[in-house]
């Protein structure tokens, strides 16, 4: 097992977590997509998009076509984060929110902009923590938006302090029962958890080869849909909204195949979404009890 510095050893408890952290610390191929799209307006996302693309970007001058595609993909990724934030419910400026697996911080900055409240992002990538904290400085919100090199399975934050928590495409890296135990501890009574994730579809049986391909590409472990609800029920998280976003994300992936930034993973996403073996889901749940 590779030895890391003592702080990293405390945060990254398993070989698997070390490999996930290493991936997000240095993944030039996938990262190129995220950085180029982030450069559009300074909001850096590591998630996918939803909504109808404006296909006129494919027309017009060829020398600027790729730029137009990038801007459109970025717009759809920001729309995805907006939809997630729409489901956080009534959040006041004095509240505190947590972004579980915060990446380069795009959704955290949008939350702070919308609600004016404190946001704590946690990620196991030290590189991402540095990048996102620099962004917070640059945006003049470092007193409200902070990023921490912590494990979302064991954040070390006090119990009951969070009004809301979200995970934007991060739950496929962790055990859901452990994750929701920690989130349930962190949320105040009546606090809201919102998750956007890809999950395999129990109805079509075991995992398809395309879902396995996605897992192999990102080094993640996509969970079946049923596991989300089992793990929530076990941890006092009661779903209030479940939205199937599969149809809304397919056009994003179709447009991505036209981009020079395509990584090859577009194929298994489109195949699995179209055949029904993979689903893009938003789940919002309330913490009940104390
Ligand atoms: C696909 S990216 C999503 C980033 C961000 N939520 C976004 O929408 O831009 C997955 C993120 O999960 C983080 N992650 C994976 N396992 C984690 C863990 N156990 N604790 C904290 N973060 C984790 C990675 O470091 C990475 O930032």
PDB file of C-alpha atoms and ligand atoms in Angstrom, residues 11-12 16-17 20-21 23-25 34 44-48 77 80-81 84 99-108 121-126 128 148-155 166-175 179 218, ligand 1:
ATOM      1  CA  UNK A  11      -8.606  11.014   5.270  1.00  0.00           C
ATOM      2  CA  UNK A  12      -8.001   8.204   2.766  1.00  0.00           C
ATOM      3  CA  UNK A  16      -9.853   2.249  -3.021  1.00  0.00           C
ATOM      4  CA  UNK A  17     -10.200   5.784  -1.598  1.00  0.00           C
ATOM      5  CA  UNK A  20     -10.177   7.639  -6.269  1.00  0.00           C
ATOM      6  CA  UNK A  21      -8.224  10.571  -4.808  1.00  0.00           C
ATOM      7  CA  UNK A  23      -7.760   9.917 -10.116  1.00  0.00           C
ATOM      8  CA  UNK A  24      -9.223  13.316  -9.156  1.00  0.00           C
ATOM      9  CA  UNK A  25      -5.784  14.707  -8.395  1.00  0.00           C
ATOM     10  CA  UNK A  34     -14.079  19.997 -17.189  1.00  0.00           C
ATOM     11  CA  UNK A  44     -16.111  24.470 -12.818  1.00  0.00           C
ATOM     12  CA  UNK A  45     -18.354  21.411 -12.867  1.00  0.00           C
ATOM     13  CA  UNK A  46     -17.530  17.724 -12.780  1.00  0.00           C
ATOM     14  CA  UNK A  47     -20.997  16.513 -13.633  1.00  0.00           C
ATOM     15  CA  UNK A  48     -23.245  16.142 -16.666  1.00  0.00           C
ATOM     16  CA  UNK A  77     -24.289  21.364 -16.761  1.00  0.00           C
ATOM     17  CA  UNK A  80     -28.349  20.499 -13.852  1.00  0.00           C
ATOM     18  CA  UNK A  81     -26.857  22.157 -10.750  1.00  0.00           C
ATOM     19  CA  UNK A  84     -30.438  20.275  -7.780  1.00  0.00           C
ATOM     20  CA  UNK A  99     -21.467  19.741  -0.686  1.00  0.00           C
ATOM     21  CA  UNK A 100     -20.412  16.073  -0.426  1.00  0.00           C
ATOM     22  CA  UNK A 101     -17.680  15.448  -3.002  1.00  0.00           C
ATOM     23  CA  UNK A 102     -17.376  19.074  -4.067  1.00  0.00           C
ATOM     24  CA  UNK A 103     -15.007  18.767  -7.037  1.00  0.00           C
ATOM     25  CA  UNK A 104     -13.795  22.172  -8.185  1.00  0.00           C
ATOM     26  CA  UNK A 105     -16.683  23.837  -6.344  1.00  0.00           C
ATOM     27  CA  UNK A 106     -19.096  24.880  -9.132  1.00  0.00           C
ATOM     28  CA  UNK A 107     -22.308  23.823  -7.346  1.00  0.00           C
ATOM     29  CA  UNK A 108     -21.075  25.231  -3.999  1.00  0.00           C
ATOM     30  CA  UNK A 121     -17.446  21.510   0.386  1.00  0.00           C
ATOM     31  CA  UNK A 122     -15.588  18.283   1.118  1.00  0.00           C
ATOM     32  CA  UNK A 123     -13.526  16.273  -1.314  1.00  0.00           C
ATOM     33  CA  UNK A 124     -10.802  13.663  -1.029  1.00  0.00           C
ATOM     34  CA  UNK A 125      -8.757  15.376  -3.735  1.00  0.00           C
ATOM     35  CA  UNK A 126      -6.212  17.775  -2.219  1.00  0.00           C
ATOM     36  CA  UNK A 128      -9.441  20.133  -5.886  1.00  0.00           C
ATOM     37  CA  UNK A 148     -11.953  20.868   3.045  1.00  0.00           C
ATOM     38  CA  UNK A 149      -9.760  17.858   2.443  1.00  0.00           C
ATOM     39  CA  UNK A 150     -12.090  15.469   4.235  1.00  0.00           C
ATOM     40  CA  UNK A 151     -13.858  12.199   3.659  1.00  0.00           C
ATOM     41  CA  UNK A 152     -17.624  12.605   3.289  1.00  0.00           C
ATOM     42  CA  UNK A 153     -18.062   9.271   5.101  1.00  0.00           C
ATOM     43  CA  UNK A 154     -16.494  10.801   8.189  1.00  0.00           C
ATOM     44  CA  UNK A 155     -16.429  14.594   7.913  1.00  0.00           C
ATOM     45  CA  UNK A 166     -26.193  17.484  -1.507  1.00  0.00           C
ATOM     46  CA  UNK A 167     -24.149  15.075  -3.551  1.00  0.00           C
ATOM     47  CA  UNK A 168     -23.785  15.862  -7.223  1.00  0.00           C
ATOM     48  CA  UNK A 169     -22.551  12.664  -8.911  1.00  0.00           C
ATOM     49  CA  UNK A 170     -20.432  11.435  -6.032  1.00  0.00           C
ATOM     50  CA  UNK A 171     -22.379   8.605  -4.387  1.00  0.00           C
ATOM     51  CA  UNK A 172     -20.986   6.013  -6.812  1.00  0.00           C
ATOM     52  CA  UNK A 173     -17.651   6.251  -4.971  1.00  0.00           C
ATOM     53  CA  UNK A 174     -18.902   5.201  -1.545  1.00  0.00           C
ATOM     54  CA  UNK A 175     -20.966   2.743   0.434  1.00  0.00           C
ATOM     55  CA  UNK A 179     -22.695   7.767   3.636  1.00  0.00           C
ATOM     56  CA  UNK A 218     -14.139   6.305 -13.776  1.00  0.00           C
TER      57      UNK A 218
HETATM   58  C1  LIG B   1     -17.761  13.330 -10.478  1.00  0.00           C
HETATM   59  S1  LIG B   1     -16.949  14.370  -9.292  1.00  0.00           S
HETATM   60  C2  LIG B   1     -18.274  15.464  -8.843  1.00  0.00           C
HETATM   61  C3  LIG B   1     -17.789  16.793  -8.303  1.00  0.00           C
HETATM   62  C4  LIG B   1     -18.860  17.833  -7.962  1.00  0.00           C
HETATM   63  N1  LIG B   1     -19.881  17.286  -7.114  1.00  0.00           N
HETATM   64  C5  LIG B   1     -19.463  18.438  -9.192  1.00  0.00           C
HETATM   65  O1  LIG B   1     -20.667  18.252  -9.423  1.00  0.00           O
HETATM   66  O2  LIG B   1     -18.771  19.146  -9.908  1.00  0.00           O
HETATM   67  C6  LIG B   1     -16.771  13.271  -7.891  1.00  0.00           C
HETATM   68  C7  LIG B   1     -16.202  13.932  -6.648  1.00  0.00           C
HETATM   69  O3  LIG B   1     -16.396  13.064  -5.525  1.00  0.00           O
HETATM   70  C8  LIG B   1     -15.264  13.183  -4.688  1.00  0.00           C
HETATM   71  N2  LIG B   1     -15.219  12.024  -3.775  1.00  0.00           N
HETATM   72  C9  LIG B   1     -15.190  10.709  -4.083  1.00  0.00           C
HETATM   73  N3  LIG B   1     -15.172   9.968  -2.948  1.00  0.00           N
HETATM   74  C10 LIG B   1     -15.219  10.834  -1.908  1.00  0.00           C
HETATM   75  C11 LIG B   1     -15.229  10.693  -0.495  1.00  0.00           C
HETATM   76  N4  LIG B   1     -15.199   9.480   0.080  1.00  0.00           N
HETATM   77  N5  LIG B   1     -15.267  11.811   0.260  1.00  0.00           N
HETATM   78  C12 LIG B   1     -15.293  13.042  -0.304  1.00  0.00           C
HETATM   79  N6  LIG B   1     -15.285  13.241  -1.647  1.00  0.00           N
HETATM   80  C13 LIG B   1     -15.250  12.155  -2.434  1.00  0.00           C
HETATM   81  C14 LIG B   1     -14.106  13.294  -5.663  1.00  0.00           C
HETATM   82  O4  LIG B   1     -12.949  13.786  -5.032  1.00  0.00           O
HETATM   83  C15 LIG B   1     -14.717  14.269  -6.676  1.00  0.00           C
HETATM   84  O5  LIG B   1     -14.538  15.588  -6.236  1.00  0.00           O
END
